[in-house]
Coordinates of C-alpha atoms in Angstrom, one line a residue:
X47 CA -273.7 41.7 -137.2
X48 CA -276.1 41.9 -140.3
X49 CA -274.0 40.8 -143.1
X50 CA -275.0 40.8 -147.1
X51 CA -273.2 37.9 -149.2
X52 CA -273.8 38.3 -152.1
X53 CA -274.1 35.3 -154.4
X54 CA -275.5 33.9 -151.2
X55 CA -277.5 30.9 -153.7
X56 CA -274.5 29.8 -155.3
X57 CA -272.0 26.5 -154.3
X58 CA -269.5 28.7 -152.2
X59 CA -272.5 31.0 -151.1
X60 CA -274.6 29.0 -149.5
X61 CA -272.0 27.6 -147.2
X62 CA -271.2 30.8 -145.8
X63 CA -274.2 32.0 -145.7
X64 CA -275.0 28.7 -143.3
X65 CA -271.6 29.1 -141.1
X66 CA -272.8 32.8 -140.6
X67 CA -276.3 31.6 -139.3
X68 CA -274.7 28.6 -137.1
X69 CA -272.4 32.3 -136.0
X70 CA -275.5 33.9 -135.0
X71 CA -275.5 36.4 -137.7
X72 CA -278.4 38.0 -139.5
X73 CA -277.8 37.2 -142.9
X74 CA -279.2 38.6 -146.4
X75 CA -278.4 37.3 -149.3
X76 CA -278.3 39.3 -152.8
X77 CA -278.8 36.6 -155.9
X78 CA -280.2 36.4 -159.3
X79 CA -283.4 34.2 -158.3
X80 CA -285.1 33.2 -155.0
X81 CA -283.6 29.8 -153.0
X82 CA -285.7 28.1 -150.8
X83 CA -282.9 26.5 -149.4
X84 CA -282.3 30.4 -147.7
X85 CA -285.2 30.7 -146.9
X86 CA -285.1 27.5 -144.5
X87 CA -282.0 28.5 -143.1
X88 CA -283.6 32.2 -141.6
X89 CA -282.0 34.1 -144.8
X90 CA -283.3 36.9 -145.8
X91 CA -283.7 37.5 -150.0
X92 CA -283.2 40.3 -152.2
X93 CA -282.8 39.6 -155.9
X94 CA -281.1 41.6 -158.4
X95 CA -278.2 41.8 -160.8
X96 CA -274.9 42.8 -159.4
X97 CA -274.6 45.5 -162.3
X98 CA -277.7 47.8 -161.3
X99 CA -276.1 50.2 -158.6
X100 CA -279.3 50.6 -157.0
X101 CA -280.4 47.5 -156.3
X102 CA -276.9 46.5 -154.8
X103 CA -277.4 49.7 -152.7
X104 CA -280.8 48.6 -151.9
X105 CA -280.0 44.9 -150.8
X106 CA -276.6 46.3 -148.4
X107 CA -278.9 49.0 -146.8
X108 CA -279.3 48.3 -142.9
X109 CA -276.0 45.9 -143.8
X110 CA -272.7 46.2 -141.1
X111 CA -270.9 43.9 -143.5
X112 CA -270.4 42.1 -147.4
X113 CA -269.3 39.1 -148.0
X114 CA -269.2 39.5 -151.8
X115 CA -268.9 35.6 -153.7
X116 CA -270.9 36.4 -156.1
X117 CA -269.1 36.7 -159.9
X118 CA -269.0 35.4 -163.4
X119 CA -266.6 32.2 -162.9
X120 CA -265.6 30.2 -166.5
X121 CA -263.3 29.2 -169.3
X122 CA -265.0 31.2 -172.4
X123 CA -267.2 34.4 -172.8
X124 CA -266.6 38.0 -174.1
X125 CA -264.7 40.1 -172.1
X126 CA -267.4 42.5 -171.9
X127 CA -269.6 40.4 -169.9
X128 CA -267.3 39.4 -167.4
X129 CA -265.8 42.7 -167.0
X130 CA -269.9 44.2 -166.3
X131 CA -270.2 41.5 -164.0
X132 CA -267.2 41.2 -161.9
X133 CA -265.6 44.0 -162.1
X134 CA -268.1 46.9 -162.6
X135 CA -270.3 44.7 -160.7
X136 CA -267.8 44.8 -157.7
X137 CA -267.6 49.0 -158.1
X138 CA -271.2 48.8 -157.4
X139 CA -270.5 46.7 -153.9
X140 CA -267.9 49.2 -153.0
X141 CA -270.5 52.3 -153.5
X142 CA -273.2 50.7 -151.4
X143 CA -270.6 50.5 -148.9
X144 CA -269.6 53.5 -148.9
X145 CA -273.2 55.1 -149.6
X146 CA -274.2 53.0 -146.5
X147 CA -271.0 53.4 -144.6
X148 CA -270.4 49.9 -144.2
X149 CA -266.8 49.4 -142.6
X150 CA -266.6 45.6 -143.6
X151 CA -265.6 44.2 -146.8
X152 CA -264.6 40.3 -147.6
X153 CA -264.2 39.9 -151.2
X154 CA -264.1 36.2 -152.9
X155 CA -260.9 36.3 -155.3
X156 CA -259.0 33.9 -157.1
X157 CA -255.5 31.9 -157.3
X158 CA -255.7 32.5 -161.3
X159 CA -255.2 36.1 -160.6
X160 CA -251.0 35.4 -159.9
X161 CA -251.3 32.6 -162.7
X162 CA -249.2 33.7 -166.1
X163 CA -249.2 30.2 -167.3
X164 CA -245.9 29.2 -165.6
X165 CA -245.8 26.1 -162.4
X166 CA -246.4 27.9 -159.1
X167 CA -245.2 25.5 -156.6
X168 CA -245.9 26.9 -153.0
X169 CA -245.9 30.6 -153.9
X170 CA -247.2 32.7 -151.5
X171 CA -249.3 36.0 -151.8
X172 CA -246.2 38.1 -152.6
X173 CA -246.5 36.5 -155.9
X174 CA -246.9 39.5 -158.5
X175 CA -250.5 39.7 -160.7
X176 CA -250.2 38.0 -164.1
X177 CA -249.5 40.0 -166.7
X178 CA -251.1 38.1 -169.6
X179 CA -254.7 36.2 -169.1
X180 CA -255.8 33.3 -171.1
X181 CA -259.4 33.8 -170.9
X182 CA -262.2 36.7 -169.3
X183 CA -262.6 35.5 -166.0
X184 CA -258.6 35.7 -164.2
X185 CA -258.5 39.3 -165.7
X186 CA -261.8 40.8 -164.5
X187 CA -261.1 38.9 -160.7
X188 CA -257.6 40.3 -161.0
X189 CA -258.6 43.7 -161.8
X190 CA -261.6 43.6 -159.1
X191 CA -259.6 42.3 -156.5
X192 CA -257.1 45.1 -156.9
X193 CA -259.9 47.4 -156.8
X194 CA -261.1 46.3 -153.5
X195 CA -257.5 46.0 -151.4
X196 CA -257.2 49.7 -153.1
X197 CA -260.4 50.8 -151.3
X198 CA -258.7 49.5 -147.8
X199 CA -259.2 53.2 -145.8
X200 CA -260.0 53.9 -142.1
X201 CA -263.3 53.8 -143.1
X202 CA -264.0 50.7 -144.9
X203 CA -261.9 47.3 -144.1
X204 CA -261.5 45.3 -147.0
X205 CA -259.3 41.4 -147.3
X206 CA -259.4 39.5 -150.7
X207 CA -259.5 35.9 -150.4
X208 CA -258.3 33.1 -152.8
X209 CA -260.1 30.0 -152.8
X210 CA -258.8 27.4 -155.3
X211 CA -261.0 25.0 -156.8
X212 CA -263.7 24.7 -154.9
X213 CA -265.3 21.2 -154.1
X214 CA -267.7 19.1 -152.6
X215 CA -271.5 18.0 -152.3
X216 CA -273.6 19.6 -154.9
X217 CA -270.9 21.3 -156.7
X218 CA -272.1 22.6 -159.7
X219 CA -268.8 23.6 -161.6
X220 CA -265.8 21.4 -161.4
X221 CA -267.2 18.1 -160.2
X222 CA -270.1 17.9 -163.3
X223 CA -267.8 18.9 -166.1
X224 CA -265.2 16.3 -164.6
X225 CA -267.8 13.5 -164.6
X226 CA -269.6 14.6 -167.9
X227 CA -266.3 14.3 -169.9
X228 CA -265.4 11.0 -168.6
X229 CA -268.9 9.6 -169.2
X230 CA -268.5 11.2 -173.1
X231 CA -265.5 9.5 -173.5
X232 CA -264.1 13.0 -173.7
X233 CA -261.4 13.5 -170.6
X234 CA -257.8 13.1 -170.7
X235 CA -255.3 14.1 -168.5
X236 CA -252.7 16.7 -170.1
X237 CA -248.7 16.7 -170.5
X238 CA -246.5 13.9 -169.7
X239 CA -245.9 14.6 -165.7
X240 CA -248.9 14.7 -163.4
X241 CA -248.6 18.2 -162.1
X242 CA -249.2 19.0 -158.4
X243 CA -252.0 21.1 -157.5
X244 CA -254.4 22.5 -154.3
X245 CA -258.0 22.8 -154.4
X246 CA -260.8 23.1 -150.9
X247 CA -263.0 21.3 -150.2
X248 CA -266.8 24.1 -149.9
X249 CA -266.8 24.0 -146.1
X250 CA -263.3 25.3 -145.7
X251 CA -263.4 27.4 -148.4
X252 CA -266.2 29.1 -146.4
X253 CA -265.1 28.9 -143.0
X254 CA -262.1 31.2 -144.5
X255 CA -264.5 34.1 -144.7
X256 CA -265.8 33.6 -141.8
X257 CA -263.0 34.1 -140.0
X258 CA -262.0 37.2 -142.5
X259 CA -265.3 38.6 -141.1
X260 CA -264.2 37.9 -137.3
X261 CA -260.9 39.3 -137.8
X262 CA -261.0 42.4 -140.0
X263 CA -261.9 46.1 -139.1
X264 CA -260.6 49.1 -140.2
X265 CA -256.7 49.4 -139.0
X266 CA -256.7 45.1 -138.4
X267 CA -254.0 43.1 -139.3
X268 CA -255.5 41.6 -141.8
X269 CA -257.6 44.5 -143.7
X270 CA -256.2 45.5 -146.9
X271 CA -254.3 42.5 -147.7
X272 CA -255.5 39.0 -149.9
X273 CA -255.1 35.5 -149.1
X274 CA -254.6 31.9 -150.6
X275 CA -257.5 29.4 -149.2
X276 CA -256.4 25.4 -149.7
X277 CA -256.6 22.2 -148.6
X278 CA -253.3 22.8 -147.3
X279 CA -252.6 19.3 -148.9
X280 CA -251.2 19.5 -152.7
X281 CA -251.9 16.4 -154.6
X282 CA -251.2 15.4 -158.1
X283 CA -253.7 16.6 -160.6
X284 CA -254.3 13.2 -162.0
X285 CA -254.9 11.5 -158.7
X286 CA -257.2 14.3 -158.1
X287 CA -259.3 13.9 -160.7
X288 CA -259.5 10.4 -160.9
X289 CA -260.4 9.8 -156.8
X290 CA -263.8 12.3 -157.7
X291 CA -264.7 10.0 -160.6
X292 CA -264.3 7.5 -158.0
X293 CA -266.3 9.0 -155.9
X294 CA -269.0 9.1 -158.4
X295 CA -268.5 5.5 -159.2
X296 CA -266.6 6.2 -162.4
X297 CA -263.6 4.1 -163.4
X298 CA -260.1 5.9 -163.3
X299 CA -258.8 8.2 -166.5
X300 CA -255.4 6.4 -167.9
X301 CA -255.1 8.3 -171.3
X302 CA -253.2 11.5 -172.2
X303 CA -252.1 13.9 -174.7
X304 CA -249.6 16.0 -174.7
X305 CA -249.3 19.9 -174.0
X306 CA -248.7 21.0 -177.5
X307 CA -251.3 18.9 -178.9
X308 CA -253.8 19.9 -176.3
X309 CA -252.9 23.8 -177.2
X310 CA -252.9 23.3 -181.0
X311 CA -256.9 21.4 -180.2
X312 CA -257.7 24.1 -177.9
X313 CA -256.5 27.0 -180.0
X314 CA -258.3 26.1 -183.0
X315 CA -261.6 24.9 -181.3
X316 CA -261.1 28.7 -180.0
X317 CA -260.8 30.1 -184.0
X318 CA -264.2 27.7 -184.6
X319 CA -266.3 29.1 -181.5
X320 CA -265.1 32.7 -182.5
X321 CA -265.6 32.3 -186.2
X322 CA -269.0 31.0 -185.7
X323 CA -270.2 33.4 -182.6
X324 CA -271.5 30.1 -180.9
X325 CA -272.2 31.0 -177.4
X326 CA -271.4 27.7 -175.4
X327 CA -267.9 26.8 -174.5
X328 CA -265.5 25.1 -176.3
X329 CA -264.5 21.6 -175.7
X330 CA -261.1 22.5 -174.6
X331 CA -259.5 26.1 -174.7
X332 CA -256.4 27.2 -174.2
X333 CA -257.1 28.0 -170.6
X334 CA -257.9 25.1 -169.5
X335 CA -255.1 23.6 -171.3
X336 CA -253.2 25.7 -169.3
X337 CA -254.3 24.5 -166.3
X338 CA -254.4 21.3 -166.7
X339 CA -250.9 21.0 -167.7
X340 CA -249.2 23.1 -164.6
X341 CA -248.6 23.3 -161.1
X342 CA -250.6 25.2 -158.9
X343 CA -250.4 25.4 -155.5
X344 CA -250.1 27.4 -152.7
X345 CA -248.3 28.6 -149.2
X346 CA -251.1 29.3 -146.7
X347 CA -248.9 30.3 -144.1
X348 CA -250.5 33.7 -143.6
X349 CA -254.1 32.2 -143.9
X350 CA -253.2 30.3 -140.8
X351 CA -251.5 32.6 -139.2
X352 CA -253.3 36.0 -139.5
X353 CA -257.1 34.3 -140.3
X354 CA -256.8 31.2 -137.8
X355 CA -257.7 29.3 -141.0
X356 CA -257.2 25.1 -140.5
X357 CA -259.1 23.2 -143.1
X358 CA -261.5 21.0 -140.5
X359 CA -262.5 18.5 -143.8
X360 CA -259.7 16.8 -145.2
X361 CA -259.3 16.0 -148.4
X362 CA -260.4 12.3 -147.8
X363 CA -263.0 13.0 -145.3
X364 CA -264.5 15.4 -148.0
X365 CA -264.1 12.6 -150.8
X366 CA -266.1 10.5 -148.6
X367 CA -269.0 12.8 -148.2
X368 CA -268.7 13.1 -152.3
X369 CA -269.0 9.8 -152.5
X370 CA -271.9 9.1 -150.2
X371 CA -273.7 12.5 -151.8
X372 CA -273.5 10.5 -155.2
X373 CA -274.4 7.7 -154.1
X374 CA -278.0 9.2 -152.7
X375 CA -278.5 11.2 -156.1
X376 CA -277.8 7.9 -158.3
X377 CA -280.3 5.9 -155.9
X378 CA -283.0 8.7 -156.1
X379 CA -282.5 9.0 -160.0
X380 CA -283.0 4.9 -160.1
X381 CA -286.3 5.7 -158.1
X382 CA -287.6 8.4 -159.5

């Protein structure tokens, strides 16, 4: 097939856009700048901004299928922004296909959607959406992902999948702000019980669409419907977080805080941010206190049963090839 993915540059992007070149697919990607990276790999570029209609339409022309990663992802920004970006943005991916009459949909969601602030311990997709959202970014994915399952028809296939915390080599969300904080002096873990959580590591994150892609058509088994993506392999938060600043040669985090202090910090630092219109993000917010002090994780059952989905990297082997990636960048910075 020729398949678009959009947000083909970004962490999660560029793995699938790989897997779908080892697949034998033509691939084009639809990003904000040019990758080189891409380019190497055989994939073709169009850039553009996932809110201009005709430049989506333009880039999925020619296209049998979308994979469609790309979104706003973070823990602070107006509403307005997110909601142009990920969910009018997402509209405009589900015109072209329909303009185009592009029968294949596979749209990057998130476990946050079904997150009200309360421990999800092995929930599975029958889990209801949230009803209150602590930041932008888990309301706009909510509301796009239920756009896109409602657009499930004869004539357009669509699945929703759920990655959750994505990781691994050159991760530019999770993994930096984890290792700036601790080298700042700034990380603690939150609450009084390390919670349990899941996260995947990037290659089985994007081997999940992958095998969306395979498996869905109009009438499939799978089209229509939206799917945790894990580890498979809960582990407590704090654990978590201190074997990546292991892996970056960091020592372990010991101290905490509790909940309500970390809500009453994050709440105000909110009032500050607001008050002030600064436009970078808050040292702590309330969403993040909010998920750093709950369980999340997830039943994959129906991932491995309807997608064929088994995460090939463990969760060690994938630490491993953190560390080593580390490693190389700390050695080339000494260098350079």
């Amino acid at each position: 097939m020729k398949v678009l993915v959009t947000g083909g540059g970004g962490f999660l992007g560029k793995a699938v856009c790989k897997q779908l070149v080892a697949r034998g697919h033509a691939v084009r990607a639809f990003n904000r700048h040019d990758y080189p990276e891409l380019t190497a790999l055989g994939v073709e570029q169009q850039l553009g901004d996932l809110r201009n209609l005709d430049l989506v339409a333009a880039a999925a022309e020619g296209c049998d299928a979308i994979v469609h990663t790309a979104a706003k992802a973070g823990a602070w920004g107006p509403l307005s922004e997110y909601y142009e970006i990920n969910v009018r943005g997402t509209d405009n991916v589900l015109a072209a296909c329909e303009i185009h009459r592009i029968t294949r949909l596979v749209y990057t969601s998130s476990p946050s959607v079904v997150h009200d602030g309360k421990d999800l311990n092995g929930v599975n997709e029958s889990a209801p959406y949230a009803t209150h959202f602590l930041a932008a970014y888990p309301q706009t994915k909510a509301r796009a992902e239920q756009r896109v399952l409602a657009a499930n028809s004869p004539q357009l296939a669509t699945v929703a999948l759920r990655p959750h915390l994505i990781w691994g080599p050159g991760d530019p969300h999770l993994l930096p702000r984890i290792i700036d904080r601790s080298t700042r002096g700034r990380l603690r873990h939150i609450g009084d019980v390390p919670k349990k959580i899941d996260t995947v590591y990037v290659d089985n994150a994007a081997e999940a669409h992958v095998l969306a892609l395979d498996r869905l058509q109009p009438g499939s088994p799978v089209a229509g419907k939206a799917y945790f993506i894990t580890q498979g392999e809960p582990v407590n938060q704090d654990a978590m977080i201190n074997a990546l600043l292991k892996a970056a040669g960091l020592p372990p985090e010991e101290r905490r805080i509790s909940v309500d202090f970390a809500r009453f910090v994050g709440a105000n630092l909110e009032r500050v941010w607001k008050l002030l219109r600064l436009k970078s993000e808050p040292p702590l917010t309330r969403f993040i206190v909010e998920q750093l002090s709950t369980a999340h994780w997830f039943n994959i059952a129906a991932a491995r049963r309807d997608l064929g989905y088994a995460p090939r990297v463990s969760t060690n082997e994938g630490l491993a090839r953190v560390g080593e990636f580390l490693a190389r960048q700390r050695m080339q910075q000494r260098k350079g």
